[in-house]
Short mmCIF file of C-alpha atoms and ligand atoms in Angstrom, two decimals:
data_model
loop_
_atom_site.label_atom_id
_atom_site.label_comp_id
_atom_site.label_asym_id
_atom_site.label_seq_id
_atom_site.Cartn_x
_atom_site.Cartn_y
_atom_site.Cartn_z
CA MET W 8 -0.03 -0.16 0.02
CA SER W 9 1.33 3.69 -1.10
CA SER W 10 1.79 6.05 1.66
CA GLN W 11 -0.98 8.01 -0.07
CA GLU W 12 -3.49 5.05 0.26
CA GLN W 13 -2.57 4.64 3.60
CA ARG W 14 -3.38 8.48 4.61
CA ARG W 15 -6.47 8.19 2.81
CA LEU W 16 -7.31 4.90 4.74
CA ASP W 17 -6.48 6.69 8.32
CA GLN W 18 -8.66 9.82 7.17
CA ASN W 19 -11.55 7.30 6.82
CA ARG W 20 -10.88 5.64 9.83
CA GLN W 21 -11.11 9.19 11.60
CA GLN W 22 -14.40 9.62 10.40
CA THR W 23 -15.76 7.11 13.00
CA PRO W 24 -18.31 5.01 11.57
CA GLU W 25 -20.56 5.00 14.62
CA LEU W 26 -20.87 8.75 14.01
CA GLN W 27 -22.31 7.74 10.45
CA GLN W 28 -25.97 6.84 9.72
CA LEU W 29 -27.05 3.28 8.94
CA ALA W 30 -27.29 4.17 5.20
CA THR W 31 -23.86 5.62 4.72
CA ARG W 32 -22.13 2.62 6.90
CA LEU W 33 -23.56 0.31 4.66
CA GLN W 34 -21.69 1.78 1.49
CA HIS W 35 -18.69 2.73 3.33
CA HIS W 36 -16.58 0.44 5.74
CA PRO W 37 -13.33 0.90 6.96
CA TYR W 38 -12.34 -2.63 7.18
CA GLN W 39 -9.74 -4.16 4.53
CA PRO W 40 -9.34 -8.00 4.23
CA PRO W 41 -5.67 -8.59 5.13
CA PRO W 42 -3.38 -9.46 2.10
CA GLY W 43 -1.91 -13.26 1.67
CA PHE W 44 -5.29 -14.98 1.19
CA SER W 45 -4.36 -18.04 -1.13
CA ALA W 46 -6.54 -20.52 -2.35
CA VAL W 47 -6.87 -23.16 -5.26
CA GLU W 48 -9.33 -21.21 -6.96
CA PRO W 49 -8.70 -17.43 -7.38
CA GLY W 50 -11.39 -14.81 -5.92
CA VAL W 51 -14.24 -14.03 -8.40
CA HIS W 52 -14.20 -10.22 -8.78
CA HIS W 53 -17.47 -8.28 -10.03
CA ALA W 54 -16.78 -4.58 -11.28
CA SER W 55 -18.04 -1.87 -13.55
CA THR W 56 -16.54 0.87 -11.30
CA VAL W 57 -13.19 0.54 -10.14
CA ILE W 58 -12.28 2.69 -7.47
CA PHE W 59 -8.79 4.61 -7.82
CA PRO W 60 -6.84 5.86 -4.72
CA THR W 61 -6.37 9.59 -6.03
CA VAL W 62 -7.10 11.67 -8.98
CA ALA W 63 -3.52 11.51 -10.01
CA ALA W 64 -3.62 7.69 -10.22
CA MET W 65 -7.08 7.88 -12.25
CA ARG W 66 -5.34 10.61 -14.44
CA ALA W 67 -2.13 8.31 -14.93
CA ARG W 68 -4.18 5.32 -15.62
CA ASP W 69 -3.64 3.81 -19.16
CA TRP W 70 -6.65 1.63 -19.64
CA ARG W 71 -4.46 -0.75 -22.31
CA ASN W 72 -2.02 -2.01 -19.60
CA LYS W 73 -2.68 -4.87 -17.27
CA ASP W 74 -0.65 -3.65 -14.51
CA GLY W 75 -3.80 -1.97 -13.07
CA TYR W 76 -7.34 -1.50 -13.70
CA THR W 77 -9.38 1.36 -15.01
CA TYR W 78 -12.99 0.23 -15.42
CA GLY W 79 -14.86 -3.30 -15.47
CA LEU W 80 -15.04 -3.50 -19.29
CA HIS W 81 -11.32 -3.42 -19.57
CA GLY W 82 -10.68 -6.34 -17.12
CA THR W 83 -10.64 -7.30 -13.56
CA PRO W 84 -8.19 -9.91 -11.71
CA THR W 85 -10.53 -12.56 -12.57
CA THR W 86 -10.38 -11.63 -16.46
CA PHE W 87 -6.78 -10.85 -16.99
CA LEU W 88 -6.07 -14.33 -15.10
CA LEU W 89 -7.96 -16.08 -17.55
CA GLU W 90 -6.52 -14.17 -20.45
CA ASP W 91 -3.14 -15.05 -19.09
CA ARG W 92 -3.74 -18.72 -18.95
CA LEU W 93 -5.56 -18.74 -22.35
CA ALA W 94 -2.51 -17.03 -24.13
CA SER W 95 -0.26 -19.59 -22.77
CA LEU W 96 -2.37 -22.41 -23.51
CA ASP W 97 -2.53 -21.25 -27.39
CA GLY W 98 1.12 -20.50 -27.01
CA GLY W 99 0.55 -17.12 -27.98
CA ARG W 100 1.30 -13.80 -26.03
CA HIS W 101 -1.66 -11.57 -25.84
CA CYS W 102 -5.36 -12.55 -25.34
CA VAL W 103 -8.75 -10.84 -25.46
CA LEU W 104 -11.94 -12.24 -24.05
CA CYS W 105 -15.42 -11.61 -25.76
CA PRO W 106 -18.79 -12.61 -24.67
CA SER W 107 -19.17 -15.24 -27.23
CA GLY W 108 -17.18 -17.11 -29.80
CA LEU W 109 -19.27 -15.26 -32.36
CA SER W 110 -18.57 -11.71 -30.94
CA ALA W 111 -14.57 -12.78 -30.99
CA ILE W 112 -15.16 -13.58 -34.84
CA ALA W 113 -17.08 -10.20 -35.43
CA LEU W 114 -14.14 -8.46 -33.60
CA ILE W 115 -11.67 -9.89 -35.46
CA ASP W 116 -13.51 -8.82 -38.79
CA GLN W 117 -14.29 -5.28 -37.28
CA ALA W 118 -10.56 -4.82 -36.28
CA LEU W 119 -9.01 -5.76 -39.39
CA LEU W 120 -11.57 -4.81 -42.07
CA ALA W 121 -12.50 -1.35 -43.66
CA GLN W 122 -14.58 -0.22 -46.46
CA GLY W 123 -13.08 -1.49 -49.58
CA ASP W 124 -11.32 -4.30 -48.30
CA HIS W 125 -11.75 -8.11 -49.36
CA VAL W 126 -11.87 -11.22 -47.10
CA LEU W 127 -11.70 -15.00 -47.69
CA LEU W 128 -13.66 -17.33 -45.94
CA PRO W 129 -13.85 -21.46 -46.47
CA ALA W 130 -17.04 -22.79 -47.82
CA ASN W 131 -17.44 -24.75 -44.38
CA ALA W 132 -16.82 -21.72 -42.25
CA TYR W 133 -18.96 -21.61 -39.05
CA GLY W 134 -22.20 -20.38 -40.23
CA PRO W 135 -22.91 -17.28 -38.17
CA GLY W 136 -19.66 -15.95 -38.83
CA ARG W 137 -20.09 -16.07 -42.27
CA GLU W 138 -23.56 -14.55 -42.32
CA PHE W 139 -21.88 -11.62 -40.27
CA VAL W 140 -19.63 -11.03 -43.37
CA GLU W 141 -22.34 -11.82 -45.91
CA ARG W 142 -25.21 -9.61 -43.93
CA VAL W 143 -23.06 -6.99 -42.20
CA LEU W 144 -19.74 -6.51 -43.85
CA THR W 145 -21.04 -6.35 -47.02
CA GLY W 146 -23.44 -3.47 -46.19
CA TRP W 147 -20.17 -1.70 -44.75
CA GLY W 148 -18.51 -2.05 -48.51
CA ILE W 149 -16.11 -4.86 -47.36
CA THR W 150 -16.39 -7.91 -50.22
CA HIS W 151 -15.70 -11.44 -49.43
CA SER W 152 -14.92 -14.73 -51.46
CA VAL W 153 -15.64 -18.24 -50.39
CA TYR W 154 -12.96 -20.46 -50.98
CA ASP W 155 -12.71 -24.63 -51.17
CA PRO W 156 -11.71 -25.86 -47.67
CA LEU W 157 -9.44 -28.30 -49.48
CA ALA W 158 -8.05 -25.84 -51.58
CA THR W 159 -4.00 -26.09 -52.45
CA SER W 160 -1.71 -23.29 -51.94
CA GLU W 161 -1.89 -22.33 -55.69
CA GLN W 162 -5.76 -22.16 -55.66
CA LEU W 163 -6.21 -20.03 -52.64
CA ALA W 164 -3.55 -17.72 -54.34
CA ALA W 165 -5.95 -17.39 -57.29
CA CYS W 166 -8.47 -16.01 -54.85
CA ILE W 167 -6.28 -13.30 -53.45
CA THR W 168 -6.89 -9.88 -54.78
CA PRO W 169 -4.76 -6.65 -54.20
CA ASP W 170 -7.70 -5.74 -51.43
CA THR W 171 -7.40 -8.82 -49.66
CA ARG W 172 -6.56 -8.24 -45.76
CA LEU W 173 -7.57 -11.45 -44.20
CA LEU W 174 -7.86 -14.87 -44.67
CA TRP W 175 -10.10 -16.72 -42.41
CA LEU W 176 -9.39 -20.59 -41.74
CA GLU W 177 -11.10 -23.46 -39.81
CA ALA W 178 -9.78 -26.50 -38.61
CA PRO W 179 -11.55 -28.62 -39.22
CA GLY W 180 -14.72 -26.87 -40.67
CA SER W 181 -17.78 -26.88 -39.12
CA VAL W 182 -20.24 -29.65 -39.84
CA THR W 183 -18.32 -31.33 -43.10
CA MET W 184 -15.16 -31.30 -40.87
CA GLU W 185 -12.66 -31.04 -43.96
CA MET W 186 -9.14 -30.32 -42.42
CA PRO W 187 -7.33 -27.85 -44.54
CA ASP W 188 -3.88 -27.50 -45.85
CA LEU W 189 -3.26 -25.25 -43.06
CA ARG W 190 0.70 -25.04 -44.10
CA GLY W 191 -0.25 -23.97 -47.70
CA LEU W 192 -2.82 -21.86 -47.16
CA VAL W 193 -0.87 -20.04 -44.63
CA ALA W 194 2.07 -19.88 -47.17
CA ALA W 195 -0.07 -18.23 -50.00
CA ALA W 196 -1.41 -15.70 -47.73
CA LYS W 197 1.83 -14.51 -46.38
CA ALA W 198 3.41 -14.47 -49.80
CA ARG W 199 1.10 -11.47 -50.37
CA GLY W 200 0.85 -9.98 -47.01
CA VAL W 201 -2.58 -11.23 -46.14
CA LEU W 202 -3.11 -11.81 -42.14
CA THR W 203 -4.52 -14.85 -41.24
CA ALA W 204 -6.83 -15.88 -38.47
CA ILE W 205 -8.10 -19.26 -37.54
CA ASP W 206 -11.30 -20.29 -35.68
CA ALA W 207 -9.42 -23.28 -33.56
CA THR W 208 -12.22 -24.15 -31.44
CA TRP W 209 -11.99 -27.74 -32.32
CA ALA W 210 -8.47 -27.75 -31.24
CA ALA W 211 -9.16 -25.91 -28.20
CA GLY W 212 -5.52 -25.21 -27.69
CA ILE W 213 -4.74 -28.97 -27.44
CA ALA W 214 -4.67 -30.57 -31.01
CA LEU W 215 -3.27 -28.18 -33.08
CA GLN W 216 -0.47 -25.27 -32.33
CA PRO W 217 -1.58 -22.70 -34.77
CA PHE W 218 0.82 -20.11 -34.19
CA ASP W 219 3.71 -22.53 -34.83
CA LEU W 220 2.24 -22.90 -38.41
CA GLY W 221 2.48 -19.07 -38.83
CA ILE W 222 -0.96 -18.12 -38.12
CA ASP W 223 -1.47 -14.51 -36.69
CA ILE W 224 -4.59 -14.90 -34.95
CA VAL W 225 -6.25 -17.79 -33.08
CA MET W 226 -9.87 -17.31 -32.28
CA GLN W 227 -11.78 -19.81 -29.86
CA ALA W 228 -15.15 -20.42 -28.68
CA LEU W 229 -14.50 -21.14 -24.91
CA THR W 230 -18.19 -22.05 -24.89
CA LYS W 231 -17.09 -25.41 -25.86
CA TYR W 232 -14.09 -27.49 -24.46
CA GLN W 233 -12.62 -24.87 -22.18
CA SER W 234 -15.68 -24.27 -20.22
CA GLY W 235 -16.59 -27.94 -20.64
CA GLY W 236 -19.74 -27.34 -18.78
CA ALA W 237 -22.59 -26.44 -21.45
CA ASP W 238 -23.56 -23.39 -19.42
CA VAL W 239 -21.24 -20.77 -20.44
CA LEU W 240 -20.71 -18.56 -23.39
CA MET W 241 -17.09 -17.12 -24.20
CA GLY W 242 -14.93 -16.42 -26.77
CA SER W 243 -11.24 -15.42 -27.04
CA VAL W 244 -8.78 -13.92 -29.44
CA THR W 245 -5.02 -14.76 -28.88
CA THR W 246 -2.20 -13.18 -30.81
CA ARG W 247 1.72 -12.93 -30.36
CA ASP W 248 2.23 -9.93 -32.32
CA ASP W 249 1.94 -6.54 -30.08
CA ALA W 250 0.93 -4.14 -32.91
CA LEU W 251 -1.85 -6.69 -33.71
CA HIS W 252 -3.40 -7.23 -30.30
CA GLU W 253 -3.41 -3.13 -30.00
CA ARG W 254 -5.30 -3.15 -33.09
CA LEU W 255 -7.81 -5.67 -31.78
CA LEU W 256 -7.91 -4.27 -28.39
CA PHE W 257 -8.81 -0.95 -29.50
CA THR W 258 -11.74 -2.39 -31.43
CA HIS W 259 -12.90 -4.84 -28.48
CA MET W 260 -12.76 -1.65 -26.16
CA ARG W 261 -14.97 0.88 -28.75
CA LEU W 262 -17.40 -2.15 -29.35
CA GLY W 263 -17.84 -2.43 -25.31
CA LEU W 264 -17.00 -6.06 -25.36
CA GLY W 265 -16.66 -7.44 -21.44
CA VAL W 266 -17.18 -10.52 -19.65
CA CYS W 267 -18.78 -11.57 -16.62
CA GLY W 268 -16.42 -12.43 -13.77
CA ASP W 269 -18.79 -15.46 -12.81
CA ASP W 270 -18.50 -16.91 -16.30
CA ALA W 271 -14.80 -16.03 -16.34
CA ALA W 272 -14.21 -18.52 -13.15
CA ARG W 273 -16.41 -20.96 -14.64
CA VAL W 274 -14.08 -21.26 -17.70
CA LEU W 275 -10.88 -20.95 -15.26
CA ARG W 276 -12.52 -24.16 -13.64
CA GLY W 277 -13.08 -25.77 -16.60
CA LEU W 278 -9.47 -25.52 -17.43
CA HIS W 279 -8.05 -27.51 -14.99
CA SER W 280 -9.57 -30.66 -16.67
CA LEU W 281 -9.09 -29.45 -20.38
CA PRO W 282 -6.39 -31.92 -21.19
CA LEU W 283 -8.43 -35.01 -19.12
CA ARG W 284 -11.57 -34.01 -20.86
CA TYR W 285 -10.33 -33.60 -24.06
CA ALA W 286 -8.52 -36.70 -24.33
CA ALA W 287 -11.72 -38.63 -23.28
CA HIS W 288 -13.98 -37.19 -25.81
CA ASP W 289 -11.27 -38.00 -28.23
CA ALA W 290 -10.88 -41.72 -27.18
CA SER W 291 -14.58 -42.43 -27.16
CA ALA W 292 -15.36 -40.23 -30.25
CA ARG W 293 -12.77 -42.27 -32.30
CA ARG W 294 -14.25 -45.79 -31.05
CA ILE W 295 -17.58 -44.47 -32.13
CA ALA W 296 -17.04 -43.06 -35.34
CA ALA W 297 -14.88 -46.17 -36.40
CA TRP W 298 -17.82 -48.25 -35.35
CA LEU W 299 -20.31 -46.33 -37.42
CA GLN W 300 -18.20 -46.41 -40.34
CA THR W 301 -19.25 -50.19 -40.38
CA GLN W 302 -23.11 -49.73 -40.04
CA PRO W 303 -25.11 -50.40 -43.50
CA GLN W 304 -26.85 -47.12 -43.64
CA VAL W 305 -23.86 -45.01 -43.22
CA ALA W 306 -22.14 -44.10 -46.32
CA GLN W 307 -19.18 -42.27 -44.66
CA VAL W 308 -17.90 -40.74 -41.28
CA LEU W 309 -16.63 -37.29 -41.37
CA HIS W 310 -13.83 -37.34 -38.61
CA PRO W 311 -10.50 -36.22 -39.48
CA ALA W 312 -8.47 -38.67 -37.53
CA LEU W 313 -10.10 -41.46 -39.68
CA PRO W 314 -8.52 -42.50 -42.48
CA GLY W 315 -10.61 -41.69 -46.13
CA SER W 316 -12.22 -38.35 -44.16
CA PRO W 317 -11.51 -35.27 -46.04
CA GLY W 318 -8.09 -33.67 -45.27
CA HIS W 319 -7.02 -36.68 -43.21
CA ALA W 320 -3.40 -36.18 -44.22
CA HIS W 321 -3.38 -32.58 -42.97
CA TRP W 322 -4.60 -34.04 -39.88
CA LEU W 323 -1.86 -36.60 -39.66
CA ARG W 324 0.72 -33.84 -40.39
CA ASP W 325 -0.42 -30.99 -38.07
CA CYS W 326 -2.61 -32.37 -35.50
CA THR W 327 -1.64 -34.30 -32.38
CA ALA W 328 -5.32 -35.17 -31.14
CA ALA W 329 -8.87 -34.73 -32.26
CA ALA W 330 -11.92 -33.38 -30.56
CA GLY W 331 -15.24 -35.45 -29.96
CA LEU W 332 -17.30 -33.83 -32.78
CA PHE W 333 -17.79 -35.66 -36.37
CA SER W 334 -20.55 -35.84 -38.80
CA ILE W 335 -22.09 -39.02 -40.30
CA VAL W 336 -23.41 -39.05 -43.65
CA PHE W 337 -26.13 -41.47 -44.42
CA ARG W 338 -26.40 -43.40 -47.74
CA ARG W 339 -28.77 -41.56 -50.25
CA GLU W 340 -31.52 -43.62 -50.07
CA VAL W 341 -31.90 -42.72 -46.47
CA THR W 342 -34.43 -39.68 -46.34
CA THR W 343 -34.16 -36.54 -44.65
CA GLU W 344 -37.51 -38.06 -42.52
CA ARG W 345 -35.59 -41.03 -41.66
CA ALA W 346 -32.47 -39.37 -40.76
CA ASP W 347 -34.70 -36.78 -38.23
CA ALA W 348 -36.36 -39.97 -37.02
CA PHE W 349 -33.14 -41.38 -36.20
CA VAL W 350 -32.15 -38.19 -34.28
CA ASP W 351 -35.24 -38.31 -32.53
CA ALA W 352 -35.06 -41.96 -31.22
CA LEU W 353 -31.81 -40.97 -29.68
CA GLN W 354 -32.16 -41.26 -26.16
CA LEU W 355 -28.67 -40.47 -24.43
CA PHE W 356 -27.95 -38.26 -27.00
CA LYS W 357 -29.74 -34.89 -26.48
CA ILE W 358 -30.86 -32.67 -29.89
CA GLY W 359 -29.30 -29.48 -29.24
CA TYR W 360 -26.48 -27.00 -30.64
CA SER W 361 -22.96 -26.64 -29.20
CA TRP W 362 -20.43 -29.17 -28.14
CA GLY W 363 -17.64 -29.83 -25.69
CA GLY W 364 -20.03 -30.35 -22.64
CA PRO W 365 -20.46 -33.39 -20.55
CA VAL W 366 -23.30 -34.66 -22.57
CA SER W 367 -23.49 -35.99 -26.01
CA LEU W 368 -25.49 -34.21 -28.88
CA ALA W 369 -26.92 -34.90 -32.32
CA VAL W 370 -27.78 -32.21 -34.85
CA PRO W 371 -29.30 -32.91 -38.24
CA TYR W 372 -28.13 -30.30 -40.90
CA THR W 373 -30.09 -29.27 -43.99
CA MET W 374 -27.07 -30.01 -46.38
CA PRO W 375 -28.63 -28.96 -49.55
CA ALA W 376 -29.06 -25.55 -48.04
CA MET W 377 -25.69 -24.89 -46.32
CA ARG W 378 -23.63 -26.52 -49.19
CA PRO W 379 -25.14 -25.84 -52.79
CA GLY W 380 -24.41 -28.74 -54.91
CA TRP W 381 -24.25 -31.38 -51.95
CA ASN W 382 -25.61 -34.85 -53.42
CA GLU W 383 -24.63 -36.83 -50.59
CA GLY W 384 -27.42 -38.61 -48.34
CA PRO W 385 -28.76 -36.71 -45.09
CA LEU W 386 -25.58 -35.57 -42.74
CA VAL W 387 -26.02 -35.92 -38.66
CA ARG W 388 -23.18 -34.24 -36.62
CA LEU W 389 -22.66 -35.99 -33.37
CA ALA W 390 -20.83 -34.30 -30.19
CA ILE W 391 -19.44 -36.55 -28.06
CA GLY W 392 -19.93 -36.42 -24.47
CA LEU W 393 -18.32 -37.73 -21.21
CA GLU W 394 -20.67 -40.93 -21.33
CA ASP W 395 -19.33 -44.27 -21.53
CA ALA W 396 -18.66 -45.23 -25.18
CA GLU W 397 -20.64 -48.55 -25.33
CA ASP W 398 -23.75 -46.95 -24.04
CA LEU W 399 -23.49 -44.31 -26.68
CA MET W 400 -22.91 -46.73 -29.11
CA ALA W 401 -25.85 -49.13 -27.65
CA ASP W 402 -28.20 -45.98 -28.26
CA LEU W 403 -26.79 -44.94 -31.93
CA GLN W 404 -27.97 -49.05 -32.72
CA GLN W 405 -31.25 -48.82 -30.89
CA ALA W 406 -32.01 -45.36 -32.98
CA MET W 407 -30.88 -46.88 -36.29
CA GLN W 408 -33.22 -49.93 -35.58
CA ARG W 409 -36.19 -47.72 -34.68
CA ALA W 410 -35.35 -45.28 -37.74
CA PHE W 411 -34.44 -47.56 -40.47
CA VAL W 412 -37.07 -50.41 -40.11
C1 LIG I 15 -19.49 -22.66 -31.35
C2 LIG I 15 -18.79 -21.89 -32.26
C3 LIG I 15 -18.47 -20.91 -32.41
C4 LIG I 15 -19.47 -19.88 -31.79
O1 LIG I 15 -19.40 -19.69 -30.43
P1 LIG I 15 -20.49 -18.97 -29.46
O2 LIG I 15 -20.03 -19.00 -28.26
O3 LIG I 15 -21.64 -20.12 -29.36
O4 LIG I 15 -20.89 -17.73 -30.30
C5 LIG I 15 -17.64 -20.42 -33.36
N1 LIG I 15 -16.96 -21.15 -34.16
C6 LIG I 15 -17.00 -22.29 -34.06
C7 LIG I 15 -16.33 -23.70 -34.72
C8 LIG I 15 -18.00 -22.87 -32.89
O5 LIG I 15 -18.32 -24.37 -33.02
#
């Protein structure tokens, strides 16, 4: 405590609380908890207002620095701690938290793109992120192109224009699970001075090290594995480069993006068990995916770690693990109604969006609408939870028997 702070504290004490009215004493109390409290879980700080000891301290404060506090929106001990842990998990230097994965995507777009710029998105990009580009950025005079997620370096290079400022990557892509040639795509972007951002939610800081591949920005939906509880929405944007972090931080501040201390504490708690949970989801999912490949109604299982899955060679080269998320494509004879009946017949698998939580989930996707030119059978995405793998297979089997009579 500085001498100035001590003086103010002494002054407060001199205004003997006993002489103050109840309403005042309930707001201002001289008790100061002694320093040195230490526990496994850090304290959860809630703040909009942050109190400064003096006007001079307030004036001297720079909201960008993490050596102090300015206002709840710009961070508390709880959010700074989570940002620090995530930066090190991702192998980056800086991290900013956002209220959802989608807001983290939108932050990157808004920080790095301006009128006249062009952005590249993979055809399997997370749907709401793509819609942000199509429906919002287009209105701001920002153009975009969609590229084949399995494009080669040369094919991607042909999509880059003099206005291209940002290349979005997703590994693997949502729903259809193609694992891109990250090294080739990044090389094509770097050759033209285009920044690269990856939605690395699937890898969760475990299966892939994007910065080691030369990617500039790592975005995560912490809503999934980092939280692990299916009860928090949060996103993060991690960087290694100081100047890039500043650009993101300024936009983050101007957009007023902040997260709640309780939610940050939930994610901090989830991080303790992240590697254990991820390994369990991975092991179960691979077993179940391999078993599904042998089922008569299943035409293909889209899981990057399975041989024959799109981009499997890229997964082998760049990844060390896989998440518990994959899709099954039924044979063409299976109608959408039968695929829906299969999902309805599941008991342990619940019907719902998101993944990375304890409970297994199933979602049928309307592929022809999502991917024009789709001429395969119906697709169902499965998120494998933490239930016993045998029980999950039994559930899938009984649902197939009921749906495909
Ligand atoms: C869920 C998800 C998001 C968005 O996260 P929210 O927190 O739900 O907004 C973004 N990208 C991917 C790949 C996701 O799975």
